[in-house]
């Protein structure tokens, strides 16, 4: 296991030391959200990405943002995308842009809430509506408009080789996790999740000139013209490569000297945060990185910054390539090239300043264990990214908010995640149960995965998914409310206009959430296929289509109880100890149903209540038995329960939880 460990970051003031100790890495989560239908994945090229960015720049040369309607028009004209595909791309880009902006602002406020339909009924009280308007002004872009540079850059990420293969292998056969890793035709990401940053970093090296030019569109006319020129050039090769020297050679052959004299402003360079990050995402408590200021200090050795300062693209490209290549060549794992540099606004920070945990939390290669990450109160609004990879027969209760979550190569695991502000990505998992609220759920190349979710967006299904099931959210824990607010998945309905949303009195105010789209999955391979009647003769070939995940029947639905007793819950139990005896199961079930902000669908709630009623009936029946009969029945029930613990494998989890409780972890 790695993550939650304090990683020292030292200040380095000498440029010659920087070469050996520092390396940028690719930011993998934006690549994870690059999803297309198989047809569009095959047809999209970097030249087309530059072409549409140029077209959008020409249409809105005086503005940095474009409306949704223009994107839909140009996506059809340039890319041949129908509105379903173009709209999905826009939604994903909006999600990443919202989180990008939230991460650039040092603020004590949470991520702007996601509320459905825009109607008053879904957005809370009038006071809350006014607060939502302020949030939109603060973050500048709503879902109706996005900057051109973001659209062009996000499109370009869709062309990365492993992303292309992942979106194109819907009809590939699979034969278990071990077989998948040995199949060469599958994407590198599928065969080895741990090395994905290598390939993403290599891709950025290959197209670094394009990425830098897109930072300056549409306000820089020279950058727009350079994009047009590159869009007309056909690359000499499109094959992936792991040799950094070959990548640089191909980059030079394809791009030449086009655009190297263009000057990028410091505001342009700040946008590099969308695709680059320090090692492991940097410290969770580190301030946002100002790439413009940082690159200026490194390239010009600390010369004072003048108003309107800019740096030639060629110099920026050379410096970034040097750092990316150093880490890639030394380790073939750029994320292991630790940045011994403080990327803060000042150069006077002490080397031993506490920086807390790294942004990326990673749990990998765990077998038969239980992990409990308790809720915690913190003033920081920065969210971790979470990666769970190559784990089997493990139980995870990670009860905190996260920005993005990736779960890959997991078998036989039970995973509970507090809340996810961005993408919850399930990749190549088998026989795994997941419980989490998330803004967007993406399931890829998985089998027998049961997802209990709350999501305001339809779940996305990519690749070859088999026997996957979707179900409504099924748990509650003290701290869920704060996690939902921190990730923007809920908003407080303000009942007292004179109080602030962060005041103590607001803890009892109700939450407003968007409608849950858990049972409306979208299959990427069928996104633009016209819907036909079942008795029509023009039904698509079943062999080429993914198996649609089925909704979990209400009769098979179970509430999940998190093995964590909070102080408030313990006090409540002690105060009620003298009252009428009620089974622990019914008490916990009542808490989930009463306190969860997500109301269960009627048929699922009826099933849960029916189980509670049967438990009460059993308790009442036992009271009619004699003492001897009651003891015999209890012995038989206990014996059956112990047998179930052994045969189901849950005995090991119970022992883990006992050890955690003894160590004070529960």
XYZ file of C-alpha atoms in Angstrom:
666
model
C 0.000 0.000 0.000
C 1.156 3.494 -0.777
C -0.577 6.726 0.019
C -1.360 8.727 3.143
C 2.380 8.711 3.728
C 4.216 11.945 4.317
C 6.624 12.548 1.478
C 9.362 15.113 2.025
C 9.770 17.799 -0.632
C 12.884 19.861 -0.494
C 13.659 23.270 -1.932
C 16.148 23.355 -4.784
C 17.445 26.736 -5.874
C 20.079 25.657 -8.389
C 19.112 24.887 -11.965
C 21.848 22.282 -12.340
C 20.312 20.349 -9.413
C 16.893 20.550 -11.007
C 17.834 18.347 -13.955
C 18.584 15.349 -11.742
C 15.820 15.744 -9.206
C 12.757 17.094 -10.932
C 10.362 15.773 -13.542
C 6.843 16.717 -14.535
C 4.418 13.861 -14.999
C 1.244 13.521 -17.004
C -2.048 13.989 -15.189
C -3.799 10.656 -15.855
C -7.379 11.395 -14.836
C -8.233 13.566 -17.828
C -7.113 10.698 -20.085
C -9.430 8.397 -18.120
C -12.421 10.535 -19.075
C -11.592 10.504 -22.792
C -14.417 8.290 -24.022
C -15.804 7.965 -27.536
C -17.869 5.535 -29.526
C -15.679 2.962 -31.341
C -16.351 4.587 -34.724
C -15.346 8.069 -33.575
C -12.317 6.705 -31.712
C -11.033 5.152 -34.951
C -11.592 8.322 -36.973
C -10.316 10.999 -34.575
C -6.754 12.216 -35.246
C -4.587 15.002 -33.791
C -4.957 16.855 -37.096
C -8.737 16.862 -36.709
C -8.362 18.153 -33.130
C -6.296 21.096 -34.346
C -8.680 21.604 -37.239
C -11.764 22.001 -35.087
C -9.875 24.179 -32.571
C -8.917 26.455 -35.468
C -12.482 26.499 -36.757
C -13.858 27.412 -33.349
C -11.203 30.102 -32.970
C -12.187 31.621 -36.300
C -15.849 31.722 -35.302
C -15.142 33.334 -31.924
C -11.850 35.135 -32.467
C -12.828 37.885 -30.026
C -13.824 35.558 -27.207
C -12.038 32.809 -25.343
C -15.230 30.830 -24.802
C -17.736 29.302 -27.183
C -21.393 28.357 -26.670
C -22.695 24.823 -26.659
C -24.694 25.360 -29.856
C -21.588 26.323 -31.840
C -19.745 23.235 -30.581
C -22.600 20.977 -31.698
C -22.546 22.568 -35.160
C -18.780 22.373 -35.631
C -18.534 18.854 -34.194
C -20.915 17.697 -36.915
C -19.274 19.720 -39.693
C -15.627 18.926 -38.900
C -15.762 15.623 -36.998
C -19.003 14.103 -38.265
C -20.283 13.647 -34.704
C -24.023 13.502 -34.122
C -25.391 15.412 -31.158
C -25.348 12.478 -28.655
C -21.569 12.085 -29.026
C -20.906 15.820 -29.109
C -23.101 16.379 -26.048
C -21.334 13.630 -24.075
C -17.941 15.125 -24.894
C -19.213 18.529 -23.749
C -20.467 17.094 -20.460
C -17.148 15.387 -19.726
C -15.184 18.519 -20.660
C -17.449 20.620 -18.433
C -16.808 18.292 -15.500
C -13.043 18.518 -15.875
C -13.155 22.281 -16.426
C -15.226 22.802 -13.274
C -12.753 20.808 -11.187
C -9.809 22.513 -12.905
C -11.171 25.934 -11.953
C -12.017 24.824 -8.427
C -8.449 23.580 -7.996
C -6.984 26.878 -9.180
C -8.776 28.967 -6.556
C -7.565 29.019 -2.974
C -10.882 29.136 -1.173
C -12.639 27.641 1.825
C -15.769 27.012 -0.246
C -16.749 23.633 -1.644
C -16.997 22.682 -5.301
C -20.156 24.239 -6.847
C -23.087 21.846 -6.361
C -24.525 19.804 -9.223
C -28.291 20.170 -9.292
C -30.686 18.764 -11.837
C -32.633 20.458 -14.583
C -32.003 24.010 -13.418
C -35.535 24.260 -12.054
C -36.353 25.933 -8.757
C -37.656 22.677 -7.360
C -34.277 21.007 -7.835
C -32.113 23.881 -6.694
C -33.425 24.627 -3.221
C -34.715 27.867 -1.769
C -34.521 31.330 -3.259
C -31.540 32.105 -1.052
C -29.789 28.998 -2.302
C -30.578 29.982 -5.899
C -28.832 33.287 -5.347
C -25.798 31.477 -3.931
C -25.711 29.234 -7.008
C -25.597 32.305 -9.237
C -22.628 33.637 -7.280
C -20.854 30.293 -7.674
C -21.364 30.399 -11.438
C -19.913 33.912 -11.605
C -16.936 32.867 -9.497
C -16.056 29.917 -11.704
C -16.842 31.917 -14.884
C -18.037 29.033 -17.049
C -21.327 27.207 -16.896
C -22.343 24.138 -18.841
C -23.460 26.416 -21.701
C -19.972 27.651 -22.608
C -16.384 26.401 -22.517
C -12.986 27.851 -23.511
C -11.576 26.888 -26.908
C -8.219 25.775 -25.491
C -9.945 23.266 -23.202
C -11.983 21.744 -26.032
C -8.923 21.396 -28.263
C -6.718 19.963 -25.511
C -9.336 17.522 -24.209
C -9.991 16.339 -27.764
C -6.274 15.761 -28.248
C -6.169 13.483 -25.192
C -8.727 11.226 -26.896
C -6.109 10.308 -29.512
C -3.692 8.676 -27.055
C -3.042 5.094 -28.122
C -4.315 3.263 -25.045
C -7.404 5.494 -24.938
C -8.090 4.663 -28.574
C -7.753 0.927 -28.008
C -9.892 1.049 -24.891
C -12.694 2.759 -26.814
C -12.356 0.390 -29.793
C -12.207 -3.100 -28.299
C -15.906 -3.620 -27.561
C -16.035 -6.945 -29.432
C -12.760 -8.404 -28.146
C -12.907 -11.691 -26.319
C -11.692 -11.934 -22.759
C -10.725 -14.960 -20.695
C -10.121 -13.796 -17.143
C -7.801 -11.276 -15.575
C -4.593 -13.220 -16.248
C -5.509 -13.782 -19.862
C -6.309 -10.116 -20.331
C -2.848 -9.029 -19.271
C -1.261 -11.407 -21.778
C -3.297 -10.256 -24.780
C -1.140 -7.912 -26.803
C -4.033 -6.482 -28.757
C -5.433 -4.819 -25.639
C -4.404 -1.365 -24.553
C -1.309 -0.812 -22.452
C -3.528 0.612 -19.754
C -5.500 -2.626 -19.565
C -2.365 -4.774 -19.418
C -0.622 -2.665 -16.796
C -2.404 0.101 -14.992
C 0.714 0.915 -13.002
C 2.559 2.077 -16.124
C -0.187 4.256 -17.575
C 1.570 7.499 -16.687
C 4.578 6.350 -18.737
C 2.461 6.189 -21.869
C 0.542 9.362 -21.146
C 3.811 11.213 -20.554
C 5.185 9.764 -23.788
C 2.074 10.977 -25.613
C 2.507 14.508 -24.248
C 6.129 14.452 -25.428
C 4.960 13.379 -28.873
C 2.425 16.221 -29.177
C 3.957 18.855 -26.910
C 3.995 21.541 -29.624
C 0.272 21.089 -30.270
C -0.548 21.257 -26.555
C 1.422 24.487 -26.113
C -0.164 26.090 -29.166
C -3.657 25.228 -27.958
C -2.959 27.129 -24.735
C -2.890 30.360 -26.739
C -6.017 29.946 -28.862
C -8.115 31.790 -29.816
C -6.691 35.110 -28.594
C -3.285 34.625 -30.284
C -3.735 34.808 -34.070
C -0.262 33.390 -34.726
C -1.082 30.333 -32.610
C -4.332 29.815 -34.514
C -2.496 29.971 -37.850
C 0.144 27.537 -36.578
C -2.633 25.115 -35.578
C -4.100 25.393 -39.077
C -0.702 24.629 -40.600
C -0.129 21.581 -38.403
C -3.667 20.348 -39.050
C -2.799 20.080 -42.758
C 0.321 17.969 -42.102
C -0.087 14.195 -42.055
C 2.104 12.537 -39.389
C 4.813 10.186 -40.644
C 3.744 7.487 -38.161
C 1.029 6.958 -35.588
C 2.467 3.854 -33.895
C 3.081 4.097 -30.130
C 6.679 4.074 -28.969
C 8.440 3.795 -25.607
C 11.812 5.236 -26.691
C 11.994 8.905 -25.642
C 14.637 9.676 -28.270
C 12.401 8.324 -31.030
C 9.498 10.364 -29.705
C 11.589 13.527 -29.925
C 12.688 12.623 -33.461
C 9.115 12.095 -34.633
C 8.028 15.295 -32.913
C 10.686 17.252 -34.754
C 9.859 15.677 -38.110
C 6.150 16.416 -37.735
C 6.328 19.920 -36.255
C 9.621 21.373 -37.505
C 9.911 25.012 -36.490
C 6.216 25.803 -36.773
C 5.150 28.115 -33.960
C 8.374 28.098 -31.928
C 8.633 31.921 -32.064
C 5.112 32.438 -30.739
C 5.143 34.028 -27.304
C 3.007 32.452 -24.582
C 1.779 34.665 -21.766
C 2.084 33.547 -18.167
C -1.718 33.185 -18.127
C -1.457 30.794 -21.082
C 1.150 28.675 -19.327
C -0.949 28.423 -16.169
C -3.317 26.168 -18.160
C -0.651 23.443 -18.176
C -2.206 22.332 -14.887
C -4.808 20.553 -16.992
C -2.290 18.001 -18.336
C 0.774 18.176 -16.043
C 1.341 17.633 -12.349
C 4.236 17.133 -9.924
C 5.063 13.691 -8.599
C 2.035 11.913 -7.071
C 0.034 15.059 -7.703
C 2.100 17.070 -5.245
C 1.247 17.677 -1.608
C -2.444 17.808 -0.787
C -1.930 21.066 1.120
C 0.321 22.688 -1.469
C -1.039 25.894 -3.038
C -2.028 25.782 -6.735
C 0.996 25.713 -9.028
C 1.526 28.873 -11.070
C 3.265 27.348 -14.074
C 3.747 30.725 -15.712
C 5.659 32.139 -12.767
C 7.521 28.874 -12.239
C 8.690 28.569 -15.864
C 9.694 32.220 -15.932
C 11.866 31.760 -12.826
C 13.517 28.618 -14.188
C 14.116 29.818 -17.740
C 15.209 33.358 -16.853
C 16.920 32.480 -13.548
C 14.665 34.558 -11.326
C 14.591 37.760 -13.412
C 11.778 40.109 -12.291
C 8.490 39.603 -14.102
C 7.312 42.608 -16.112
C 3.622 43.370 -16.754
C 2.406 41.432 -19.778
C 5.466 39.146 -19.698
C 5.605 36.231 -22.129
C 7.988 33.397 -23.012
C 8.762 32.080 -26.519
C 7.112 28.720 -27.117
C 10.413 27.149 -28.185
C 12.021 27.856 -24.819
C 9.028 26.530 -22.897
C 8.950 23.388 -25.036
C 12.667 22.748 -24.522
C 12.424 23.092 -20.739
C 9.318 20.918 -20.343
C 10.689 18.256 -22.692
C 13.891 18.158 -20.667
C 12.008 17.530 -17.421
C 9.596 14.976 -18.902
C 12.405 13.103 -20.655
C 14.657 13.033 -17.579
C 12.088 11.213 -15.501
C 11.056 8.954 -18.378
C 14.593 7.834 -19.246
C 15.831 7.410 -15.666
C 12.965 5.345 -14.318
C 10.598 4.538 -17.196
C 8.147 5.592 -14.491
C 8.031 9.411 -14.416
C 5.881 9.454 -11.289
C 8.837 7.960 -9.368
C 11.107 10.895 -10.231
C 10.329 12.834 -7.075
C 10.208 16.576 -7.504
C 12.547 18.001 -4.889
C 11.256 21.459 -5.583
C 8.706 23.662 -3.885
C 6.275 24.751 -6.582
C 4.855 27.575 -4.503
C 4.617 31.296 -5.054
C 7.633 32.029 -2.863
C 11.195 30.803 -2.888
C 11.690 31.252 0.833
C 9.718 28.316 2.192
C 11.720 26.111 4.565
C 12.524 22.635 3.383
C 11.053 21.010 6.475
C 7.647 22.653 6.266
C 4.912 20.077 6.851
C 2.940 19.440 3.683
C 0.633 16.669 4.826
C -0.167 13.796 2.496
C 0.289 13.518 -1.257
C -2.688 14.287 -3.452
C -2.725 10.788 -4.924
C -3.625 7.949 -2.556
C -2.734 4.500 -3.892
C -3.679 1.058 -2.612
C -2.130 -1.709 -4.689
C -1.371 -5.457 -4.511
C -3.461 -6.054 -1.390
C -4.773 -9.559 -0.719
C -7.305 -10.636 1.887
C -7.251 -7.551 4.066
C -9.550 -4.789 5.309
C -8.771 -1.083 4.939
C -10.723 1.540 6.893
C -10.174 5.245 6.211
C -12.315 7.120 8.700
C -14.109 10.415 8.014
C -12.135 13.398 9.171
C -12.910 17.072 9.593
C -10.481 19.422 7.901
C -10.402 23.058 6.875
C -8.721 22.184 3.574
C -10.966 22.007 0.517
C -8.354 20.104 -1.520
C -9.449 16.589 -2.433
C -7.290 13.510 -2.900
C -7.239 11.384 -6.036
C -7.632 7.679 -5.277
C -6.212 4.634 -7.088
C -7.012 1.044 -6.075
C -5.206 -1.473 -8.284
C -4.402 -5.191 -8.410
C -6.257 -6.128 -5.215
C -8.213 -9.295 -4.470
C -10.546 -10.449 -1.699
C -10.099 -7.137 0.097
C -12.563 -4.807 1.789
C -12.113 -1.042 1.504
C -14.094 1.495 3.521
C -12.605 4.800 2.358
C -14.999 7.271 3.956
C -13.636 10.559 2.670
C -14.279 12.816 -0.353
C -12.120 12.404 -3.468
C -11.672 14.300 -6.702
C -11.192 11.322 -9.048
C -11.131 7.575 -8.311
C -9.684 4.763 -10.451
C -10.294 1.109 -9.525
C -8.533 -1.427 -11.757
C -7.636 -5.143 -11.814
C -9.607 -5.867 -8.641
C -11.212 -9.270 -8.029
C -13.593 -10.260 -5.261
C -13.374 -6.896 -3.496
C -15.929 -4.821 -1.608
C -15.213 -1.115 -1.984
C -17.032 1.779 -0.293
C -15.888 5.264 -1.332
C -17.089 8.371 0.494
C -17.927 10.625 -2.476
C -16.306 11.471 -5.824
C -16.381 14.983 -7.268
C -15.322 13.847 -10.723
C -14.828 10.513 -12.453
C -15.265 7.126 -10.760
C -13.472 4.810 -13.192
C -13.914 1.017 -12.923
C -11.443 -0.755 -15.212
C -11.018 -4.504 -15.756
C -12.531 -5.619 -12.455
C -14.270 -8.893 -11.667
C -16.690 -10.040 -8.950
C -16.405 -6.717 -7.171
C -19.024 -4.722 -5.269
C -18.855 -0.940 -5.222
C -20.773 1.642 -3.200
C -20.237 5.337 -3.829
C -21.823 8.633 -4.850
C -19.997 10.063 -7.874
C -20.545 12.768 -10.439
C -19.782 10.353 -13.272
C -19.384 6.558 -13.266
C -17.414 4.869 -16.055
C -17.228 1.062 -16.261
C -14.839 -0.502 -18.753
C -14.020 -4.129 -19.644
C -15.378 -5.527 -16.387
C -17.464 -8.543 -15.418
C -19.719 -9.376 -12.485
C -19.370 -5.912 -10.991
C -22.232 -4.712 -8.798
C -22.346 -0.925 -8.422
C -24.554 0.680 -5.764
C -24.335 4.290 -6.787
C -25.745 7.755 -6.662
C -24.846 9.728 -9.767
C -26.435 12.815 -11.347
C -25.165 11.652 -14.771
C -25.997 8.420 -16.626
C -23.322 5.734 -16.047
C -21.015 5.221 -19.044
C -20.146 1.749 -20.317
C -17.070 1.276 -22.492
C -15.571 -1.857 -23.983
C -16.667 -5.391 -23.150
C -18.686 -5.429 -19.921
C -20.368 -8.669 -18.881
C -22.906 -9.459 -16.166
C -22.488 -6.051 -14.565
C -25.357 -4.819 -12.397
C -26.441 -1.377 -11.270
C -28.326 -0.630 -8.064
C -29.267 2.412 -5.958
C -26.971 3.693 -3.212
C -27.221 1.422 -0.180
C -25.405 2.761 2.889
C -24.930 5.666 5.282
C -22.200 6.781 7.680
C -21.641 9.831 9.847
C -19.657 12.143 7.595
C -21.504 11.402 4.353
C -23.203 14.792 4.502
C -19.882 16.656 4.632
C -18.439 14.497 1.844
C -21.379 15.250 -0.451
C -21.054 18.974 0.181
C -17.273 18.898 -0.346
C -17.643 17.168 -3.725
C -20.531 19.301 -4.985
C -22.962 16.370 -5.074
C -25.366 18.109 -2.691
C -26.317 21.607 -1.624
C -27.695 22.908 1.658
C -31.227 24.262 1.521
C -30.812 27.434 3.545
C -33.681 27.892 5.998
C -32.225 30.898 7.820
C -31.071 33.604 5.349
C -29.107 35.337 8.121
C -26.835 32.303 8.645
C -23.989 31.219 6.409
C -23.937 27.704 4.878
C -20.849 26.920 6.973
C -22.310 27.924 10.316
C -22.896 25.373 13.057
C -26.670 25.749 12.844
C -26.640 24.652 9.189
C -25.646 21.101 10.197
C -29.327 20.268 10.634
C -30.465 21.899 7.385
C -31.705 19.474 4.733
C -29.662 18.637 1.662
C -30.776 18.943 -1.932
C -29.344 16.468 -4.471
C -29.873 15.987 -8.169
C -31.997 13.084 -9.356
C -30.187 9.744 -9.337
C -29.475 8.455 -12.876
C -28.231 5.058 -11.686
C -30.632 3.070 -13.877
C -30.028 4.995 -17.125
C -26.676 3.623 -18.389
C -25.249 4.747 -21.718
C -23.290 2.271 -23.842
C -20.704 4.079 -25.932
C -20.861 1.534 -28.750
C -24.602 2.162 -29.142
C -24.626 5.894 -28.515
C -25.620 6.878 -32.049
C -27.414 3.678 -33.101
C -31.098 4.475 -33.832
C -33.487 2.777 -31.429
C -35.644 0.085 -33.085
C -38.508 -2.095 -31.965
C -37.644 -5.518 -30.614
C -39.575 -7.206 -33.422
C -37.790 -5.242 -36.124
C -35.648 -7.160 -38.580
C -32.881 -4.551 -38.406
C -31.634 -5.473 -34.946
C -27.883 -5.064 -34.438
C -25.733 -8.163 -34.302
C -25.601 -9.394 -30.708
C -21.990 -10.539 -31.094
C -20.822 -7.019 -31.896
C -22.809 -5.342 -29.156
C -22.014 -5.149 -25.480
C -24.240 -6.930 -23.012
C -26.390 -4.307 -21.359
C -25.866 -4.269 -17.589
C -29.004 -5.319 -15.800
C -30.595 -3.507 -12.888
C -30.337 -5.410 -9.637
C -33.781 -6.815 -8.764
C -35.300 -5.332 -5.633
C -35.546 -8.857 -4.175
C -31.717 -9.114 -4.201
C -31.029 -5.640 -2.781
C -29.273 -5.377 0.576
C -28.281 -2.429 2.714
C -24.558 -2.266 3.472
C -23.574 -1.384 7.037
C -20.261 0.434 7.358
C -18.223 -1.026 10.285
C -17.718 2.317 11.973
C -19.382 3.579 15.147
C -19.153 7.337 15.549
C -19.140 9.141 18.885
C -22.628 10.520 18.279
C -23.965 7.070 17.410
C -22.399 5.559 20.532
C -23.956 8.257 22.725
C -27.349 7.638 21.126
C -27.100 3.908 21.777
C -26.130 4.490 25.407
C -29.044 6.884 25.951
C -31.484 4.374 24.465
C -30.059 1.368 26.313
C -32.826 1.494 28.909
C -35.629 1.706 26.361
C -37.496 -1.029 24.464
C -35.188 -3.737 23.174
C -34.731 -3.566 19.416
C -32.307 -5.642 17.376
C -29.076 -3.993 16.286
C -29.942 -4.833 12.692
C -33.228 -2.932 12.816
C -31.605 0.041 14.561
C -28.894 0.331 11.918
C -31.382 -0.196 9.104
C -33.612 2.557 10.438
C -30.631 4.908 10.597
C -29.732 4.285 6.966
C -33.294 4.822 5.760
C -33.874 7.935 7.869
C -30.549 9.751 7.489
C -29.468 8.925 3.958
C -30.034 11.893 1.615
C -30.784 9.434 -1.210
C -34.305 8.077 -1.062
C -34.541 4.474 -2.218
C -36.930 3.645 -5.072
C -40.257 2.422 -3.735
C -39.791 -1.247 -4.605
C -36.305 -1.361 -3.022
C -37.452 0.438 0.117
C -40.434 -1.899 0.414
C -38.114 -4.908 0.224
C -35.810 -3.517 2.920
C -38.709 -2.711 5.247
C -40.107 -6.199 4.635
C -36.862 -7.735 5.876
C -37.043 -5.600 9.008
C -40.627 -6.704 9.593
C -39.609 -10.345 9.291
C -36.884 -9.743 11.860
C -39.425 -8.240 14.265
C -41.746 -11.191 13.691
C -38.915 -13.583 14.482
C -38.112 -11.702 17.701
C -41.765 -11.784 18.724
C -41.944 -15.490 17.975
C -38.878 -16.199 20.084
C -40.537 -14.558 23.089
C -43.224 -17.244 22.964
C -40.676 -20.041 23.267
C -39.609 -21.662 26.491
C -36.134 -20.937 27.829
C -34.857 -24.306 26.635
C -36.335 -23.841 23.165
C -34.904 -20.322 22.926
C -31.397 -21.514 23.853
C -31.535 -24.349 21.317
C -32.733 -21.990 18.584
C -30.044 -19.418 19.368
C -27.355 -22.127 19.315
C -28.581 -23.310 15.921
C -28.646 -19.772 14.528
C -25.153 -19.053 15.857
C -23.846 -22.307 14.387
C -25.331 -21.455 10.996
C -23.881 -17.945 11.176
C -20.398 -19.255 11.975
C -20.600 -21.690 9.067
C -21.623 -18.835 6.787
C -18.686 -16.713 7.962
C -16.269 -19.513 7.057
C -17.796 -20.532 3.711
C -18.314 -16.942 2.513
C -14.829 -15.762 3.488
C -16.220 -13.053 5.760
C -14.574 -14.524 8.845
C -11.294 -12.943 7.843
C -12.975 -9.519 7.541
C -14.503 -9.900 11.005
C -11.061 -10.703 12.456
C -9.579 -7.688 10.645
C -12.255 -5.440 12.123
C -11.633 -6.853 15.610
C -7.931 -6.043 15.273
C -8.760 -2.547 14.022
C -11.037 -1.959 17.004
C -8.380 -3.118 19.441
C -5.871 -0.736 17.877
C -8.351 2.134 18.166
C -8.931 2.325 14.432
C -12.718 2.058 14.745
